[in-house]
Amino acid sequence: MTKISFPAMLCQLAGCHSAHHASSTHLTLTKNFFHMELTMIVPRVVLAPSLRNSAPIKRLFTIAAIQRSSSSLTSPHQPGFGLQNYRSNSASLLSTMSSKPIIHPTVESIRSVRKSIHPSTTIGFVPTMGALHEGHLSLAREARLKNDIVIASIFVNPTQFGEGEDLDKYPRQLEEDVAKLREIGVDHVFAPNADVMYGKNHVTFVEPMQGFDETKEGISRPGHFRGVATVVTKLFNIVQPTNAYFGQKDAVQCIVIRRIAQDLDMDVNVQIMDTVREEDGLAMSSRNAYLTDEERERAPIVYQSLRAARELFDSRFARGEEEVNADDLREVVTNVLESEPMISTIEYVAIDDLENMRPMEKVGECGCVVSLACKLGSVRLIDNVVLR
């Protein structure tokens, strides 16, 4: 038997952000682990109990099987770690390491991968429209940390854009986006085009009821949530993830997606992560690229208006009041926005409940979502804060 300590290699294979998880890990392997064909046969793996079921360590033993160009199952289960053994030649393994993430332009391609994954393997899914920024990447990192396999999608969905919106000029930079996902350790990228997602005979759409089109955002963007609900349903059906990750910045969208998963009995955990902001408070968004230098300097006013609402809410409860009038919250946000001359339009300031985005007149201990949409110059910006 040969005892080998290789934290750096283990960390790379397992997708860790540092060698912390692997720093004290030793693998006890038979000498035939490294023979001329680099056959991965692991009769016994000795790991600390706390690491045995961690996603990064499990991924070490699944990555070659899931992304291999040629491999074969050599035996059922081995003693010790209890994982299936896989054989992969050196060229296949090196190709796996250098070519990740694998890009899948068709439903058939990503489905073939999905079918090859063992049912016990956890899959984290990060749906995006590309033009990735730190907000998207934080979701991918969370997925990498909590799942065995990570799949991202990059698809500019035409059905969620209304007439006169920015579908044609929305940033498309697949190569750059894939490079960013590669650094995080994403395994697969589903990158279809509109013809793949919506064939010429496509007639079926998912339309959330219960007033989502009557929310302030729904009124501002007619048909938007129908498009979101449809594409997310399709993506969930195609990828079949264990966990799916979304950012809180799109407040109504998050609630719509949770409703879809619950109402249609989808076996997926919808994870909503905090909004990621620039140092000056501006919520990260792909559309921030549209801002001129001067507009970008003024853009923090959006978050400042929401912070004013938070300060009002906190101060009222601090002095013993049990409720805050929604109109008071709306007024303080509006006043801050109107103080900035470059804010050309305030589309809405909404005070809604946390479950269904229904308008509230008074906000108590249950809290609320304060959301807004405005135009800075010609650029539409949205943001929100949760008050509790």
Coordinates of N, CA and C in Angstrom, one line a residue, residues 65-179:
A65 N -16.1 10.2 -14.0 CA -17.2 9.4 -14.6 C -18.2 10.2 -15.4
I66 N -18.5 11.4 -14.9 CA -19.5 12.2 -15.5 C -19.1 12.9 -16.8
Q67 N -17.8 13.3 -16.8 CA -17.3 14.1 -18.0 C -16.3 13.3 -18.8
R68 N -16.1 12.0 -18.6 CA -15.1 11.3 -19.3 C -15.5 11.1 -20.7
S69 N -14.5 11.0 -21.6 CA -14.7 10.7 -23.0 C -14.8 9.2 -23.2
S70 N -14.1 8.5 -22.4 CA -14.2 7.0 -22.5 C -13.9 6.4 -21.1
S71 N -14.8 5.6 -20.6 CA -14.5 5.0 -19.3 C -15.5 3.8 -19.1
S72 N -15.2 3.0 -18.1 CA -16.1 1.9 -17.9 C -16.2 1.6 -16.4
L73 N -17.3 1.1 -16.0 CA -17.5 0.8 -14.6 C -16.9 -0.6 -14.4
T74 N -16.0 -0.6 -13.3 CA -15.2 -1.8 -13.1 C -15.8 -2.7 -12.1
S75 N -16.5 -2.2 -11.1 CA -17.1 -3.0 -10.1 C -18.2 -2.3 -9.3
P76 N -19.1 -2.9 -8.6 CA -20.2 -2.1 -7.9 C -19.6 -1.2 -6.8
H77 N -19.5 -1.6 -5.6 CA -19.1 -0.7 -4.5 C -17.9 -1.3 -3.8
Q78 N -17.0 -0.5 -3.4 CA -15.8 -0.9 -2.7 C -15.9 -0.6 -1.2
P79 N -15.3 -1.4 -0.4 CA -15.3 -1.0 1.1 C -14.7 0.3 1.3
G80 N -14.9 0.9 2.5 CA -14.3 2.1 2.9 C -15.2 3.3 2.6
F81 N -15.1 3.9 1.5 CA -15.8 5.1 1.2 C -17.2 4.8 0.6
G82 N -17.3 3.7 0.0 CA -18.6 3.3 -0.5 C -19.0 3.9 -1.8
L83 N -18.0 4.3 -2.7 CA -18.3 4.9 -4.0 C -18.0 3.9 -5.1
Q84 N -18.7 4.1 -6.2 CA -18.4 3.3 -7.4 C -17.0 3.6 -7.9
N85 N -16.3 2.5 -8.4 CA -15.0 2.7 -9.0 C -15.1 3.0 -10.5
Y86 N -14.3 3.8 -11.0 CA -14.4 4.2 -12.4 C -13.0 4.0 -13.0
R87 N -12.9 3.7 -14.3 CA -11.6 3.6 -15.0 C -11.6 4.7 -16.0
S88 N -10.6 5.4 -16.1 CA -10.4 6.5 -17.1 C -9.0 6.6 -17.5
N89 N -8.7 6.6 -18.8 CA -7.3 6.7 -19.2 C -6.8 8.2 -19.0
S90 N -5.5 8.3 -19.0 CA -4.9 9.6 -18.7 C -5.4 10.7 -19.6
A91 N -5.5 10.4 -20.9 CA -5.9 11.5 -21.8 C -7.3 12.0 -21.5
S92 N -8.2 11.1 -21.1 CA -9.5 11.5 -20.8 C -9.6 12.3 -19.5
L93 N -8.8 11.9 -18.5 CA -8.8 12.7 -17.3 C -8.2 14.1 -17.4
L94 N -7.1 14.2 -18.2 CA -6.5 15.5 -18.4 C -7.4 16.3 -19.3
S95 N -8.1 15.7 -20.2 CA -9.1 16.5 -21.0 C -10.2 17.0 -20.1
T96 N -10.6 16.2 -19.2 CA -11.7 16.6 -18.3 C -11.3 17.8 -17.5
M97 N -10.0 17.8 -17.0 CA -9.6 18.9 -16.2 C -9.4 20.2 -17.0
S98 N -9.0 20.1 -18.2 CA -8.7 21.3 -19.0 C -9.9 21.9 -19.8
S99 N -10.9 21.0 -20.0 CA -12.0 21.5 -20.9 C -13.2 21.9 -20.1
K100 N -13.3 21.8 -18.8 CA -14.4 22.2 -18.1 C -14.6 23.7 -18.2
P101 N -15.8 24.3 -18.1 CA -17.1 23.5 -18.1 C -17.4 23.1 -19.6
I102 N -18.1 22.0 -19.7 CA -18.5 21.5 -21.0 C -19.7 22.3 -21.4
I103 N -19.7 22.8 -22.6 CA -20.8 23.6 -23.2 C -21.8 22.7 -23.9
H104 N -23.0 22.9 -23.6 CA -24.1 22.1 -24.2 C -25.1 23.0 -24.9
P105 N -25.1 23.0 -26.3 CA -26.0 23.9 -27.0 C -27.4 23.3 -27.2
T106 N -27.6 22.1 -26.9 CA -28.9 21.4 -27.2 C -29.4 20.8 -26.0
V107 N -30.7 20.6 -26.0 CA -31.4 19.9 -24.9 C -30.9 18.5 -24.8
E108 N -30.8 17.8 -25.9 CA -30.3 16.4 -26.0 C -29.0 16.2 -25.3
S109 N -28.1 17.2 -25.5 CA -26.7 17.1 -25.0 C -26.7 17.2 -23.4
I110 N -27.4 18.2 -22.9 CA -27.4 18.3 -21.4 C -28.3 17.2 -20.8
R111 N -29.3 16.7 -21.5 CA -30.1 15.6 -20.9 C -29.2 14.4 -20.8
S112 N -28.4 14.1 -21.8 CA -27.6 12.9 -21.8 C -26.6 12.9 -20.6
V113 N -26.1 14.1 -20.2 CA -25.3 14.2 -19.1 C -26.2 14.0 -17.8
R114 N -27.3 14.6 -17.8 CA -28.2 14.5 -16.6 C -28.6 13.0 -16.4
K115 N -28.8 12.3 -17.4 CA -29.2 10.9 -17.3 C -28.0 10.0 -16.7
S116 N -26.8 10.5 -17.0 CA -25.6 9.7 -16.6 C -25.3 9.9 -15.1
I117 N -25.9 10.9 -14.5 CA -25.6 11.2 -13.1 C -26.4 10.3 -12.1
H118 N -25.7 9.8 -11.1 CA -26.4 8.9 -10.2 C -27.4 9.7 -9.4
P119 N -28.6 9.0 -9.1 CA -29.6 9.7 -8.4 C -29.2 10.4 -7.1
S120 N -28.2 9.8 -6.4 CA -27.8 10.4 -5.1 C -26.9 11.6 -5.2
T121 N -26.5 11.9 -6.4 CA -25.6 13.1 -6.6 C -26.4 14.3 -6.6
T122 N -26.0 15.3 -5.9 CA -26.7 16.6 -5.8 C -26.2 17.5 -6.9
I123 N -27.2 18.2 -7.5 CA -26.9 19.1 -8.7 C -27.3 20.5 -8.3
G124 N -26.4 21.4 -8.4 CA -26.7 22.8 -8.2 C -26.9 23.5 -9.5
F125 N -27.9 24.3 -9.7 CA -28.2 24.9 -11.0 C -28.3 26.5 -10.8
V126 N -27.6 27.2 -11.7 CA -27.6 28.6 -11.7 C -28.0 29.1 -13.1
P127 N -29.3 29.5 -13.2 CA -29.8 30.0 -14.5 C -29.4 31.5 -14.6
T128 N -28.9 31.8 -15.8 CA -28.5 33.2 -16.1 C -28.9 33.6 -17.5
M129 N -28.8 34.9 -17.8 CA -28.9 35.3 -19.2 C -27.5 35.8 -19.7
G130 N -26.5 35.4 -19.0 CA -25.1 35.8 -19.4 C -24.8 37.2 -18.9
A131 N -23.7 37.7 -19.5 CA -23.1 39.0 -19.1 C -22.8 38.9 -17.6
L132 N -22.1 37.9 -17.2 CA -22.0 37.6 -15.8 C -21.2 38.6 -15.0
H133 N -21.7 38.9 -13.8 CA -21.0 39.8 -12.9 C -20.9 39.1 -11.5
E134 N -20.4 39.8 -10.5 CA -20.1 39.1 -9.3 C -21.4 38.6 -8.6
G135 N -22.6 39.2 -8.9 CA -23.8 38.6 -8.4 C -24.1 37.2 -8.9
H136 N -23.9 37.0 -10.2 CA -24.1 35.7 -10.7 C -23.0 34.7 -10.2
L137 N -21.8 35.2 -10.1 CA -20.7 34.3 -9.7 C -20.8 33.9 -8.2
S138 N -21.4 34.8 -7.4 CA -21.6 34.4 -6.0 C -22.6 33.3 -5.9
L139 N -23.6 33.2 -6.8 CA -24.5 32.1 -6.9 C -23.8 30.8 -7.3
A140 N -22.9 30.9 -8.3 CA -22.2 29.8 -8.7 C -21.3 29.2 -7.6
R141 N -20.7 30.1 -6.9 CA -19.8 29.7 -5.8 C -20.6 29.0 -4.7
E142 N -21.8 29.5 -4.4 CA -22.6 28.8 -3.4 C -23.0 27.5 -3.9
A143 N -23.4 27.4 -5.2 CA -23.7 26.1 -5.8 C -22.6 25.1 -5.7
R144 N -21.4 25.6 -6.0 CA -20.2 24.8 -6.0 C -19.9 24.3 -4.6
L145 N -20.1 25.1 -3.6 CA -19.8 24.7 -2.2 C -20.8 23.7 -1.7
K146 N -22.1 23.7 -2.2 CA -23.1 22.9 -1.6 C -23.5 21.7 -2.4
N147 N -23.0 21.5 -3.6 CA -23.4 20.4 -4.5 C -22.3 19.6 -5.1
D148 N -22.6 18.4 -5.5 CA -21.6 17.6 -6.2 C -21.3 18.1 -7.6
I149 N -22.3 18.4 -8.3 CA -22.2 18.8 -9.7 C -22.9 20.2 -9.8
V150 N -22.3 21.1 -10.6 CA -22.8 22.4 -10.8 C -23.1 22.6 -12.3
I151 N -24.3 23.0 -12.6 CA -24.7 23.4 -14.0 C -25.2 24.8 -14.0
A152 N -24.7 25.6 -15.0 CA -25.2 26.9 -15.2 C -25.8 27.0 -16.6
S153 N -26.8 27.9 -16.7 CA -27.3 28.1 -18.1 C -27.1 29.5 -18.5
I154 N -26.9 29.7 -19.7 CA -26.7 31.1 -20.3 C -27.7 31.2 -21.5
F155 N -28.8 31.9 -21.3 CA -29.8 32.0 -22.4 C -30.5 33.3 -22.2
V156 N -30.4 34.2 -23.2 CA -31.2 35.4 -23.2 C -32.6 35.1 -23.7
N157 N -33.5 35.1 -22.7 CA -34.8 34.6 -23.0 C -35.7 35.6 -23.6
P158 N -36.1 35.5 -24.9 CA -36.9 36.5 -25.6 C -38.3 36.7 -25.0
T159 N -38.9 35.7 -24.4 CA -40.2 35.8 -24.0 C -40.4 36.6 -22.7
Q160 N -39.3 37.0 -22.1 CA -39.5 37.9 -20.9 C -39.2 39.3 -21.2
F161 N -38.9 39.6 -22.5 CA -38.7 41.0 -22.9 C -39.9 41.5 -23.6
G162 N -40.3 42.8 -23.2 CA -41.5 43.4 -23.9 C -41.1 44.2 -25.1
E163 N -42.1 44.7 -25.7 CA -41.9 45.6 -26.9 C -41.1 46.8 -26.5
G164 N -40.1 47.1 -27.3 CA -39.3 48.3 -27.0 C -38.2 48.1 -25.9
E165 N -38.1 46.9 -25.4 CA -37.1 46.7 -24.4 C -35.8 46.3 -25.1
D166 N -34.8 45.9 -24.3 CA -33.4 45.8 -24.8 C -33.0 44.4 -25.2
L167 N -33.9 43.6 -25.7 CA -33.5 42.3 -26.2 C -32.4 42.3 -27.2
D168 N -32.4 43.1 -28.2 CA -31.4 43.1 -29.2 C -30.0 43.6 -28.7
K169 N -30.0 44.5 -27.8 CA -28.7 45.0 -27.3 C -28.2 44.4 -26.0
Y170 N -29.0 43.5 -25.5 CA -28.6 42.8 -24.2 C -27.2 42.2 -24.4
P171 N -26.3 42.4 -23.5 CA -24.9 41.9 -23.7 C -24.9 40.4 -23.9
R172 N -24.1 39.9 -24.9 CA -23.9 38.5 -25.2 C -22.4 38.3 -25.3
Q173 N -21.8 37.5 -24.3 CA -20.4 37.3 -24.3 C -20.1 35.9 -23.7
L174 N -20.5 34.9 -24.5 CA -20.4 33.5 -24.0 C -19.0 33.1 -23.6
E175 N -18.1 33.4 -24.5 CA -16.7 33.0 -24.2 C -16.2 33.5 -22.9
E176 N -16.4 34.8 -22.7 CA -16.0 35.5 -21.4 C -16.7 34.9 -20.2
D177 N -18.0 34.7 -20.4 CA -18.8 34.1 -19.3 C -18.3 32.7 -18.9
V178 N -18.1 31.9 -19.9 CA -17.6 30.5 -19.6 C -16.3 30.5 -18.9
A179 N -15.4 31.5 -19.3 CA -14.1 31.6 -18.6 C -14.3 31.9 -17.1

